[in-house]
Amino acid sequence: MQNTISQPKAGESYLLWFIKIVTGLLIIVILFIHFLVNHYLAPEGLLSHAEVVAYYRNYPIVPIMEGFFLVFVVSHSLIGTRSILLDLNLKKNIMRVVDALLVTVGLVATGYGIWLLFAVINWGA
Amino acid sequence: MENPTKKPNTRGILDWFDPRGRRVGGWGFILNRLTAIGLTVYLYLHLIMLGKLAQGPEAYDSFIAFAKQPLIMFGEMLVIIGGLYHGLNGVRIALNSFGVGVPAQKQLLYGVLGLTLVGSLIFGLRMFATH
Amino acid sequence: MSEEKWTVNFVVYRKKGEGAPHYQTFTLEVSPEEYVIDGVERIWAFHDRSLVFAHACHHSTCGACGMRVNGVEKLTCITRIRDVTSNGGTLRIEPLRNFPVISDLVVDMSRLYVGMDKVHAPAVHPLSMAPLEGEGIKPPREVPMDDGKEYLRLADCIECGLCISACPVAGTAEEYLGPAVLAAAQLQGLGRAPDLTAVVDCVDGVWRCHSAYECTAVCPSSVDPGWRIMDLRRQVLAQRIRRWFGGA
Ligand code: HEM
Ligand code: HEM
Ligand code: SF4
Ligand code: FES
């Protein structure tokens, strides 16, 4: 083990960590609004389909906010997951597979989430 | 050394989560990691479940009706508690990492726990009232 | 000193070679004012000469006697028995975590020493750097000040390894430099030693820390490695962000 501590190992730098922190701080604001709307202000405790559609249509800022929320929370959770996996000191080639998987999940989740936003906005139109 | 491949004396992942002998900060880390994993699992289930929004009111509203049962509501409550804790603790770690308030990390953690408790009570009471 | 005597069960971790570890109990009569290392020495002297453990100075200077006492990292030479158990109680004595066990209570701390070399804070300094003649003395690093006025006492790392043992992620992150090493880098400062930036801004550096602050909780020498890691992060960020704007 001790002999392998030789060169600084690339693979996680200040930039990923910085993105993790900044997205985290942005999420907390939106997540709080999210909890408020979906739990506190929802008349029946949870929003119905019609209410979600109205929520998105009545306030144009809302779908934009949800879109950013989606991107931030997906990146944050995947960078966070990666950071947990890095704690396991996985082999380089395994880490490459992990990275590819995480990027794929991120892209699919973001694409799907944005499609969903439009599906709701355009519901019945 | 005679045997350079010797593995370190550790129980691996178990040691991440074992609170025995650990102090306040260690507990903060354990909770942060548990809530992070919980929220991540929730996020992707949540996105899949929200797919019902695209299928129309019948599909979505029957799901919402189904969700209004104690076990699922309890789960939702856990998500709220976890979200509040992880988010507020995230602010604590962010401050610390920019060199702010490290000597007060313990007090900050108590503050995080206090705010999480207050927030959870507010949401919990509201949830109780609407069902 | 009082004549008070306690009966204490020392439950001691034993491991030889590739054999499976097990625990062996030794019941001793001790004075509660004695230190944990005294009990361990007595086990070796009167009960089992094959018990392997390390110590040298007996006064918290050499850093050799670190063990886990009831699950918490301690320098056993300054840990009074009264403070960690009671009459009739148990003391579970285990080697430090996150290092390979050589035998019983002794671990291979190369991981720490190699890291110290990497951040130019070697455990042993070459003679040419030793301030023997009093001429041109260059301290190997900045001595930390308290409020910018007084020099801090006891901010020196004694390389005991307690912090690496206490760190919850150092076990799985086998190549993580660890608290003591990052603290040594912080003491020098990235401004004074810019080449350290690459060493600490990487997978095995400051970003492996997840702010459990267990290192600071167990450090017997007021190094406060937890704070130093956070400060090092601040330094890395400041340096990198300055570079975005074309700074040096
Ligand atoms: C248990 C409490 C929660 C409830 C009841 C809830 C409910 C909802 C509902 C009804 C929507 C549709 C849009 C809206 O009304 O805002 C939504 C969207 C969304 N939620 Fe939640 N949510 C909860 C927690 C969370 C958490 C903890 C996260 C983050 C991990 C999250 C992430 C999202 C995202 C990213 C969207 C936008 C999806 C899209 O692209 O369309 N939600 N949520
Ligand atoms: C609400 C605002 C949030 C803030 C301020 C925040 C902040 C942070 C911070 C600072 C970390 C770094 C912890 C460390 O390296 O020790 C972190 C880790 C993490 N976060 Fe968040 N976070 C938030 C929400 C979320 C959400 C909603 C999710 C999941 C959907 C999430 C998933 C994760 C994961 C998986 C990690 C890695 C955990 C670990 O290293 O133990 N976070 N978060
Ligand atoms: S930082 Fe403290 S606990 Fe860690 S090796 Fe140095 S003296 Fe020991
Ligand atoms: S014997 Fe030297 S520090 Fe304990």
Coordinates of C-alpha atoms and ligand atoms in Angstrom, one line a residue:
Chain A
M1 CA 0.0 0.0 0.0
Q2 CA 2.6 2.5 1.1
N3 CA 4.6 2.3 -2.2
T4 CA 1.6 3.4 -4.2
I5 CA 1.6 6.9 -2.7
S6 CA 3.8 8.4 -5.3
Q7 CA 2.4 11.0 -7.6
P8 CA -0.5 13.3 -7.1
K9 CA -3.4 11.5 -8.7
A10 CA -5.7 13.5 -11.0
G11 CA -9.4 12.7 -11.1
E12 CA -10.9 15.1 -8.6
S13 CA -9.9 18.7 -8.4
Y14 CA -11.1 21.9 -6.9
L15 CA -13.4 22.4 -9.8
L16 CA -15.7 19.4 -9.3
W17 CA -15.8 20.1 -5.6
F18 CA -16.6 23.8 -6.2
I19 CA -19.4 22.8 -8.5
K20 CA -20.7 20.5 -5.8
I21 CA -20.7 23.2 -3.2
V22 CA -22.2 25.9 -5.5
T23 CA -25.0 23.6 -6.8
G24 CA -25.7 22.5 -3.2
L25 CA -26.1 26.1 -2.1
L26 CA -28.4 26.9 -5.1
I27 CA -30.4 23.7 -4.5
I28 CA -31.2 24.6 -0.9
V29 CA -33.1 27.7 -1.9
I30 CA -35.1 26.0 -4.6
L31 CA -35.6 22.8 -2.5
F32 CA -37.1 24.9 0.2
I33 CA -39.6 26.5 -2.2
H34 CA -40.3 23.0 -3.6
F35 CA -41.1 21.7 -0.1
L36 CA -43.2 24.8 0.6
V37 CA -45.3 24.5 -2.6
N38 CA -45.6 20.7 -2.6
H39 CA -46.2 20.1 1.0
Y40 CA -47.1 23.3 2.8
L41 CA -49.2 25.3 0.3
A42 CA -50.7 22.3 -1.5
P43 CA -54.4 22.5 -0.6
E44 CA -54.8 18.7 -0.3
G45 CA -51.4 18.1 1.1
L46 CA -50.0 17.1 -2.3
L47 CA -50.6 18.8 -5.7
S48 CA -53.0 17.2 -8.1
H49 CA -52.3 16.9 -11.8
A50 CA -54.4 20.0 -12.6
E51 CA -52.7 21.9 -9.9
V52 CA -49.2 21.1 -11.2
V53 CA -50.3 22.1 -14.7
A54 CA -51.7 25.4 -13.4
Y55 CA -48.6 26.0 -11.3
Y56 CA -46.4 25.7 -14.3
R57 CA -48.6 27.7 -16.6
N58 CA -49.6 30.6 -14.3
Y59 CA -46.0 31.5 -13.4
P60 CA -43.6 31.3 -16.3
I61 CA -40.7 31.5 -13.9
V62 CA -41.7 28.2 -12.3
P63 CA -40.8 25.9 -15.2
I64 CA -37.5 27.7 -15.6
M65 CA -36.8 27.4 -11.9
E66 CA -37.7 23.7 -12.0
G67 CA -35.4 23.2 -15.0
F68 CA -32.5 24.7 -13.2
F69 CA -33.4 22.7 -10.1
L70 CA -33.3 19.6 -12.2
V71 CA -29.9 20.3 -13.6
F72 CA -28.4 21.4 -10.3
V73 CA -29.7 18.6 -8.3
V74 CA -28.8 15.9 -10.8
S75 CA -25.2 17.2 -11.2
H76 CA -24.9 17.6 -7.4
S77 CA -26.1 14.2 -6.6
L78 CA -23.9 12.5 -9.3
I79 CA -20.8 14.5 -8.3
G80 CA -21.6 13.6 -4.7
T81 CA -22.0 9.9 -5.6
R82 CA -18.7 10.0 -7.4
S83 CA -17.1 11.5 -4.3
I84 CA -18.4 8.7 -2.2
L85 CA -17.1 6.2 -4.7
L86 CA -13.7 7.9 -4.7
D87 CA -13.5 7.2 -1.0
L88 CA -13.4 3.5 -2.0
N89 CA -10.1 4.0 -3.8
L90 CA -11.3 2.0 -6.8
K91 CA -9.0 1.0 -9.6
K92 CA -8.5 3.5 -12.4
N93 CA -10.3 1.4 -15.1
I94 CA -13.2 0.8 -12.8
M95 CA -13.4 4.5 -12.1
R96 CA -13.6 5.1 -15.9
V97 CA -16.6 2.9 -16.2
V98 CA -18.2 4.6 -13.2
D99 CA -17.6 8.0 -14.8
A100 CA -19.2 6.9 -18.0
L101 CA -22.2 5.6 -16.1
L102 CA -22.6 8.7 -14.1
V103 CA -22.4 11.0 -17.2
T104 CA -25.0 8.7 -18.9
V105 CA -27.4 8.8 -15.9
G106 CA -26.9 12.6 -15.8
L107 CA -27.6 13.2 -19.5
V108 CA -30.6 10.8 -19.5
A109 CA -32.1 12.3 -16.3
T110 CA -31.7 15.8 -17.6
G111 CA -33.2 15.1 -21.0
Y112 CA -36.1 13.2 -19.5
G113 CA -36.7 15.9 -16.9
I114 CA -36.8 18.6 -19.5
W115 CA -39.1 16.6 -21.7
L116 CA -41.3 16.1 -18.7
L117 CA -41.4 19.8 -18.0
F118 CA -42.7 20.5 -21.6
A119 CA -45.1 17.6 -21.4
V120 CA -46.7 19.2 -18.3
I121 CA -46.7 22.8 -19.7
N122 CA -48.3 21.6 -23.0
W123 CA -50.8 19.3 -21.3
G124 CA -54.1 19.3 -23.3
A125 CA -52.9 22.1 -25.6
Chain B
M1 CA 8.5 -4.1 4.9
E2 CA 8.4 -7.9 4.7
N3 CA 4.9 -7.8 3.2
P4 CA 4.1 -4.6 1.2
T5 CA 0.7 -5.8 0.2
K6 CA -0.6 -5.8 3.7
K7 CA -4.0 -4.3 3.9
P8 CA -4.8 -1.6 6.4
N9 CA -6.6 -2.5 9.6
T10 CA -10.1 -1.4 8.8
R11 CA -13.6 -2.7 8.4
G12 CA -14.0 -0.6 5.3
I13 CA -17.4 0.9 4.6
L14 CA -18.6 -0.1 8.1
D15 CA -16.1 2.3 9.5
W16 CA -17.9 5.2 7.6
F17 CA -21.0 4.6 9.6
D18 CA -19.9 3.2 12.9
P19 CA -20.6 6.0 15.5
R20 CA -18.9 4.2 18.4
G21 CA -16.1 6.3 19.9
R22 CA -16.9 9.2 17.5
R23 CA -17.8 12.8 18.5
V24 CA -20.3 15.3 17.3
G25 CA -18.5 16.0 14.0
G26 CA -18.3 12.3 13.2
W27 CA -22.0 12.0 13.7
G28 CA -22.5 15.0 11.4
F29 CA -20.6 13.2 8.7
I30 CA -22.5 9.9 9.2
L31 CA -25.9 11.7 8.9
N32 CA -24.7 13.7 5.9
R33 CA -23.7 10.6 4.0
L34 CA -26.8 8.7 4.9
T35 CA -29.1 11.5 3.9
A36 CA -27.1 12.1 0.7
I37 CA -27.5 8.5 -0.3
G38 CA -31.2 8.5 0.7
L39 CA -31.9 11.7 -1.2
T40 CA -30.1 10.5 -4.3
V41 CA -32.2 7.3 -4.4
Y42 CA -35.3 9.3 -3.8
L43 CA -34.4 11.8 -6.6
Y44 CA -34.3 9.2 -9.3
L45 CA -37.4 7.3 -8.0
H46 CA -39.1 10.7 -7.9
L47 CA -38.3 11.5 -11.5
I48 CA -39.6 8.2 -12.6
M49 CA -42.8 8.6 -10.6
L50 CA -43.3 12.1 -12.0
G51 CA -43.4 10.5 -15.4
K52 CA -47.1 9.8 -14.6
L53 CA -47.6 13.6 -15.0
A54 CA -47.2 13.0 -18.8
Q55 CA -49.8 10.2 -18.7
G56 CA -52.5 12.6 -17.6
P57 CA -54.7 13.3 -14.6
E58 CA -56.1 9.7 -14.1
A59 CA -52.7 8.1 -13.9
Y60 CA -51.2 10.9 -11.8
D61 CA -54.1 11.6 -9.4
S62 CA -54.6 7.9 -8.6
F63 CA -51.0 7.7 -7.8
I64 CA -51.3 10.7 -5.5
A65 CA -54.3 9.1 -3.8
F66 CA -52.3 6.0 -3.4
A67 CA -49.5 8.0 -1.9
K68 CA -51.7 9.3 0.9
Q69 CA -51.2 6.3 3.2
P70 CA -49.2 6.4 6.4
L71 CA -46.2 4.4 5.2
I72 CA -45.6 6.6 2.2
M73 CA -46.3 9.8 4.1
F74 CA -43.7 8.6 6.7
G75 CA -41.2 8.2 3.8
E76 CA -42.0 11.6 2.5
M77 CA -41.4 13.0 6.0
L78 CA -38.0 11.3 6.0
V79 CA -37.2 12.9 2.7
I80 CA -38.1 16.3 4.1
I81 CA -36.1 15.8 7.3
G82 CA -33.2 14.4 5.3
G83 CA -33.3 17.3 2.8
L84 CA -33.4 19.9 5.5
Y85 CA -30.5 18.3 7.4
H86 CA -28.3 17.6 4.4
G87 CA -28.9 21.1 2.9
L88 CA -28.3 23.0 6.1
N89 CA -25.3 20.9 6.9
G90 CA -24.1 21.6 3.4
V91 CA -24.1 25.2 4.2
R92 CA -22.0 24.5 7.3
I93 CA -19.5 22.5 5.3
A94 CA -19.4 25.2 2.7
L95 CA -18.7 27.9 5.3
N96 CA -16.1 25.8 6.9
S97 CA -14.4 25.1 3.6
F98 CA -14.1 28.7 2.9
G99 CA -12.4 29.1 6.2
V100 CA -15.4 30.4 8.1
G101 CA -16.4 29.1 11.5
V102 CA -14.4 25.9 11.8
P103 CA -13.7 26.3 15.5
A104 CA -17.5 26.6 15.9
Q105 CA -18.3 23.5 13.8
K106 CA -19.9 21.8 16.7
Q107 CA -22.1 24.7 17.5
L108 CA -23.0 25.1 13.9
L109 CA -24.0 21.4 13.8
Y110 CA -26.3 21.9 16.7
G111 CA -27.8 24.9 14.9
V112 CA -28.3 22.7 11.8
L113 CA -30.0 20.0 13.9
G114 CA -32.2 22.6 15.6
L115 CA -33.3 24.2 12.4
T116 CA -33.9 20.7 10.9
L117 CA -36.1 19.9 13.9
V118 CA -38.1 23.1 13.7
G119 CA -38.6 22.8 9.9
S120 CA -39.6 19.1 10.2
L121 CA -42.1 20.0 12.9
I122 CA -43.7 22.7 10.8
F123 CA -44.0 20.4 7.7
G124 CA -45.0 17.4 9.9
L125 CA -47.8 19.3 11.6
R126 CA -49.0 20.6 8.3
M127 CA -49.0 17.1 6.8
F128 CA -50.9 15.9 9.9
A129 CA -53.5 18.7 9.5
T130 CA -54.2 18.0 5.8
H131 CA -54.8 14.3 6.1
Chain C
M1 CA -0.6 9.4 45.6
S2 CA -3.4 7.5 47.2
E3 CA -3.2 3.7 47.8
E4 CA -6.5 3.3 45.9
K5 CA -6.5 0.1 43.8
W6 CA -8.8 -0.8 41.0
T7 CA -9.4 -4.1 39.3
V8 CA -9.5 -3.6 35.5
N9 CA -10.0 -6.1 32.7
F10 CA -7.6 -5.3 29.8
V11 CA -9.1 -6.8 26.7
V12 CA -6.2 -6.8 24.4
Y13 CA -6.1 -7.2 20.6
R14 CA -3.7 -10.0 19.6
K15 CA -2.6 -10.8 16.1
K16 CA 0.5 -12.6 14.9
G17 CA 1.6 -13.0 11.3
E18 CA -1.3 -14.1 9.0
G19 CA -3.2 -15.5 11.9
A20 CA -6.7 -14.3 12.7
P21 CA -7.0 -11.5 15.3
H22 CA -8.5 -12.3 18.6
Y23 CA -8.9 -10.7 22.0
Q24 CA -7.2 -11.8 25.2
T25 CA -8.3 -10.6 28.6
F26 CA -5.8 -9.8 31.4
T27 CA -7.2 -8.8 34.8
L28 CA -4.9 -6.4 36.6
E29 CA -4.8 -4.6 39.8
V30 CA -3.9 -1.0 39.0
S31 CA -3.9 2.4 40.6
P32 CA -6.5 4.6 38.8
E33 CA -3.8 7.3 38.6
E34 CA -1.6 5.1 36.5
Y35 CA -1.6 5.5 32.7
V36 CA -3.0 3.0 30.2
I37 CA 0.6 2.2 28.9
D38 CA 1.6 1.2 32.5
G39 CA -1.0 -1.6 32.4
V40 CA 0.1 -2.7 29.0
E41 CA 3.7 -2.8 30.1
R42 CA 2.7 -4.8 33.1
I43 CA 0.9 -7.4 31.0
W44 CA 4.1 -7.7 28.9
A45 CA 6.4 -7.9 32.0
F46 CA 4.4 -10.3 34.2
H47 CA 1.8 -12.1 32.0
D48 CA 2.9 -12.5 28.4
R49 CA 6.3 -11.6 27.0
S50 CA 5.0 -12.1 23.5
L51 CA 2.8 -9.0 23.6
V52 CA 4.1 -6.5 21.0
F53 CA 3.5 -2.8 21.6
A54 CA 5.5 0.4 21.1
H55 CA 6.5 3.3 23.3
A56 CA 9.5 5.4 23.9
C57 CA 9.3 8.7 25.7
H58 CA 6.4 8.2 28.2
H59 CA 5.6 11.9 27.9
S60 CA 3.7 12.5 24.8
T61 CA 6.6 13.5 22.6
C62 CA 7.6 10.5 20.5
G63 CA 4.2 9.6 19.3
A64 CA 4.9 5.9 19.5
C65 CA 2.3 4.7 22.0
G66 CA -0.9 5.5 20.1
M67 CA -3.6 2.8 20.5
R68 CA -7.4 2.6 20.5
V69 CA -8.6 2.6 24.0
N70 CA -12.3 1.6 24.2
G71 CA -12.6 2.6 20.6
V72 CA -11.1 6.0 20.9
E73 CA -7.6 6.9 19.7
K74 CA -5.3 7.8 22.6
L75 CA -1.7 8.4 23.4
T76 CA -1.6 5.7 26.1
C77 CA 1.3 7.3 28.0
I78 CA -0.8 10.3 28.9
T79 CA -4.2 8.6 29.3
R80 CA -5.0 8.1 32.9
I81 CA -6.9 4.9 33.7
R82 CA -9.2 6.9 35.9
D83 CA -10.4 8.9 32.9
V84 CA -11.2 6.0 30.6
T85 CA -12.7 3.3 32.9
S86 CA -14.0 2.5 36.4
N87 CA -13.1 0.0 39.1
G88 CA -14.1 -3.4 37.8
G89 CA -14.4 -2.0 34.4
T90 CA -12.9 -2.9 31.0
L91 CA -10.3 -1.4 28.8
R92 CA -10.4 -2.6 25.3
I93 CA -6.9 -2.0 23.8
E94 CA -6.6 -2.2 20.1
P95 CA -4.0 -1.1 17.5
L96 CA -4.6 2.1 15.5
R97 CA -7.0 1.6 12.5
N98 CA -6.3 2.3 8.9
F99 CA -2.7 1.1 9.0
P100 CA -1.6 -2.5 8.5
V101 CA -1.0 -4.4 11.7
I102 CA 2.5 -5.7 12.1
S103 CA 1.9 -7.5 15.3
D104 CA -0.6 -7.1 18.2
L105 CA -0.7 -3.4 19.0
V106 CA 2.0 -2.2 16.5
V107 CA 1.1 -0.9 13.1
D108 CA 3.1 0.0 10.0
M109 CA 2.8 3.8 9.8
S110 CA 4.7 4.2 6.5
R111 CA 1.6 5.7 5.0
L112 CA 2.0 8.7 7.3
Y113 CA 5.8 9.1 6.8
V114 CA 5.6 8.7 3.0
G115 CA 3.0 11.4 3.0
M116 CA 5.1 13.7 5.2
D117 CA 7.9 13.3 2.7
K118 CA 5.6 14.2 -0.1
V119 CA 4.7 17.6 1.5
H120 CA 8.4 18.3 2.3
A121 CA 7.9 17.8 6.0
P122 CA 10.0 14.7 6.5
A123 CA 10.0 13.1 9.9
V124 CA 13.8 13.1 9.8
H125 CA 15.6 16.2 8.5
P126 CA 19.0 15.9 6.8
L127 CA 21.9 17.1 9.0
S128 CA 22.4 20.0 6.6
M129 CA 19.1 21.5 7.7
A130 CA 19.5 20.9 11.4
P131 CA 20.0 24.3 13.2
L132 CA 23.1 23.1 15.0
E133 CA 25.3 26.2 14.7
G134 CA 22.6 28.8 15.2
E135 CA 23.7 30.4 11.9
G136 CA 21.3 31.0 9.1
I137 CA 18.6 29.0 10.8
K138 CA 15.7 28.6 8.4
P139 CA 12.7 27.0 10.2
P140 CA 11.3 24.3 7.9
R141 CA 8.0 26.1 8.0
E142 CA 6.1 29.0 9.3
V143 CA 5.5 28.7 13.1
P144 CA 1.8 29.5 13.6
M145 CA 0.8 32.5 15.6
D146 CA -2.1 33.0 17.9
D147 CA -4.1 36.2 16.8
G148 CA -0.9 37.2 14.9
K149 CA 0.8 38.0 18.2
E150 CA 2.0 35.0 20.2
Y151 CA 3.6 31.9 18.8
L152 CA 1.4 29.0 19.4
R153 CA 2.8 26.4 21.7
L154 CA 2.3 22.7 21.0
A155 CA 1.2 23.1 17.4
D156 CA 3.7 20.5 16.4
C157 CA 2.7 17.2 15.0
I158 CA 4.4 14.3 16.8
E159 CA 3.4 11.9 14.0
C160 CA 1.5 9.7 16.2
G161 CA -1.0 8.7 13.5
L162 CA -4.0 9.0 15.8
C163 CA -5.8 11.3 13.3
I164 CA -5.5 8.9 10.5
S165 CA -6.9 6.2 12.7
A166 CA -9.8 8.4 13.7
C167 CA -10.7 9.5 10.2
P168 CA -13.8 7.6 9.0
V169 CA -12.7 7.5 5.4
A170 CA -9.0 6.9 5.7
G171 CA -9.7 3.2 5.9
T172 CA -11.3 2.8 2.5
A173 CA -9.4 5.7 0.9
E174 CA -6.1 3.9 1.3
E175 CA -4.1 6.5 -0.5
Y176 CA -5.7 9.6 1.1
L177 CA -2.8 11.7 2.5
G178 CA -4.7 12.1 5.7
P179 CA -5.0 14.8 8.3
A180 CA -1.5 15.0 9.7
V181 CA 0.0 15.3 6.2
L182 CA -2.5 17.9 5.0
A183 CA -1.9 19.8 8.2
A184 CA 1.9 19.8 7.5
A185 CA 1.2 21.2 4.0
Q186 CA -1.0 23.9 5.5
L187 CA 1.6 24.9 8.0
Q188 CA 4.0 25.6 5.2
G189 CA 1.3 27.5 3.2
L190 CA 0.7 27.2 -0.5
G191 CA 2.1 30.8 -0.9
R192 CA 5.5 29.7 0.4
A193 CA 5.4 26.3 -1.2
P194 CA 3.3 26.6 -4.4
D195 CA 4.4 23.2 -5.7
L196 CA 2.3 21.6 -2.9
T197 CA -0.8 22.8 -4.6
A198 CA -0.8 19.9 -7.0
V199 CA -0.1 17.5 -4.2
V200 CA -3.1 18.5 -2.2
D201 CA -5.5 19.5 -4.9
C202 CA -6.1 15.9 -6.2
V203 CA -8.1 12.8 -5.4
D204 CA -6.0 11.9 -2.5
G205 CA -5.7 15.4 -1.1
V206 CA -8.1 17.9 0.5
W207 CA -11.2 16.7 -1.3
R208 CA -11.2 13.3 0.4
C209 CA -12.0 15.1 3.7
H210 CA -15.7 15.1 4.5
S211 CA -15.5 17.3 7.6
A212 CA -16.1 14.7 10.4
Y213 CA -13.4 16.6 12.4
E214 CA -12.5 13.4 14.3
C215 CA -8.8 14.1 13.6
T216 CA -9.0 17.3 15.7
A217 CA -11.0 15.5 18.4
V218 CA -8.2 13.0 19.0
C219 CA -5.0 15.0 18.2
P220 CA -3.0 15.1 21.4
S221 CA -0.8 18.0 20.2
S222 CA -3.2 20.9 19.4
V223 CA -2.4 20.6 15.7
D224 CA -6.1 20.9 14.9
P225 CA -5.7 19.1 11.6
G226 CA -9.4 19.5 10.8
W227 CA -9.1 23.3 10.8
R228 CA -5.9 23.1 8.8
I229 CA -7.5 21.0 6.1
M230 CA -10.3 23.5 5.7
D231 CA -7.8 26.4 5.6
L232 CA -5.8 24.5 3.0
R233 CA -9.0 24.2 0.9
R234 CA -9.5 27.9 1.2
Q235 CA -5.9 28.4 0.0
V236 CA -6.3 26.0 -2.9
L237 CA -9.6 27.7 -4.0
A238 CA -8.1 31.2 -3.6
Q239 CA -5.1 30.2 -5.7
R240 CA -7.1 28.5 -8.4
I241 CA -9.7 31.2 -8.7
R242 CA -7.0 33.9 -8.9
R243 CA -5.6 31.9 -11.8
W244 CA -9.0 32.2 -13.6
F245 CA -8.5 35.9 -13.6
G246 CA -5.1 35.6 -15.0
G247 CA -3.3 36.0 -11.6
A248 CA -0.2 34.1 -10.8
Ligands
HEM1 C1 -41.3 14.7 -0.4 C2 -41.4 15.8 -0.9 C3 -41.6 16.1 -2.4 C4 -42.7 16.2 -3.0 C5 -44.1 16.0 -2.5 C6 -42.4 16.5 -4.4 C7 -43.3 16.7 -5.4 C8 -43.0 17.2 -6.7 C9 -44.0 17.5 -7.7 C10 -45.5 17.5 -7.5 C11 -43.3 17.9 -8.8 C12 -43.9 18.5 -10.0 C13 -43.6 19.9 -10.2 C14 -43.9 20.8 -8.9 O1 -45.0 20.7 -8.4 O2 -43.0 21.5 -8.5 C15 -41.9 17.8 -8.5 C16 -40.9 18.1 -9.4 C17 -39.6 17.9 -9.1 N1 -39.0 17.5 -7.9 FE1 -40.0 17.1 -6.2 N2 -41.1 16.6 -4.5 C18 -40.5 16.4 -3.3 C19 -39.2 16.3 -3.0 C20 -38.2 16.5 -3.9 C21 -36.8 16.4 -3.6 C22 -36.2 16.0 -2.2 C23 -36.1 16.6 -4.7 C24 -34.6 16.6 -5.0 C25 -33.9 15.6 -4.6 C26 -37.0 16.8 -5.8 C27 -36.8 17.1 -7.1 C28 -37.7 17.4 -8.1 C29 -37.3 17.9 -9.4 C30 -35.9 18.0 -9.9 C31 -38.5 18.2 -10.0 C32 -38.7 18.7 -11.5 C33 -38.9 17.5 -12.4 C34 -39.0 17.9 -13.8 O3 -38.0 18.1 -14.5 O4 -40.2 18.0 -14.3 N3 -38.3 16.8 -5.2 N4 -41.8 17.3 -7.2
HEM2 C1 -30.4 21.2 -0.2 C2 -29.2 21.7 -0.5 C3 -28.0 20.9 -0.5 C4 -26.8 21.3 -0.1 C5 -26.5 22.7 0.4 C6 -25.8 20.3 -0.3 C7 -24.5 20.3 0.0 C8 -23.6 19.3 0.0 C9 -22.2 19.4 0.3 C10 -21.5 20.6 0.8 C11 -21.7 18.2 0.1 C12 -20.2 17.8 0.4 C13 -20.1 17.0 1.6 C14 -18.7 16.5 1.7 O1 -17.9 16.4 0.8 O2 -18.4 16.1 2.9 C15 -22.7 17.3 -0.3 C16 -22.6 16.0 -0.6 C17 -23.5 15.2 -1.2 N1 -24.8 15.6 -1.6 FE1 -25.6 17.4 -1.2 N2 -26.5 19.2 -0.8 C18 -27.8 19.5 -1.0 C19 -28.8 18.7 -1.5 C20 -28.6 17.4 -2.0 C21 -29.6 16.6 -2.6 C22 -31.0 17.1 -2.8 C23 -29.0 15.5 -3.0 C24 -29.5 14.3 -3.6 C25 -30.4 14.3 -4.5 C26 -27.6 15.5 -2.5 C27 -26.7 14.5 -2.7 C28 -25.4 14.5 -2.2 C29 -24.5 13.5 -2.3 C30 -24.8 12.1 -2.9 C31 -23.3 13.9 -1.6 C32 -22.0 13.1 -1.4 C33 -22.1 12.7 0.1 C34 -20.8 12.4 0.8 O3 -19.7 12.8 0.3 O4 -20.9 11.8 1.9 N3 -27.4 16.7 -2.0 N4 -23.9 18.0 -0.4
SF4_3 S1 -1.9 15.8 13.5 FE1 -2.1 15.3 15.7 S2 -3.1 13.3 15.7 FE2 -2.3 13.6 13.7 S3 -0.2 12.6 13.7 FE3 0.1 14.8 14.2 S4 0.0 14.9 16.4 FE4 -0.8 12.9 15.9
FES4 S1 5.4 7.0 24.7 FE1 6.1 8.7 23.5 S2 4.2 9.7 23.1 FE2 3.6 8.1 24.4

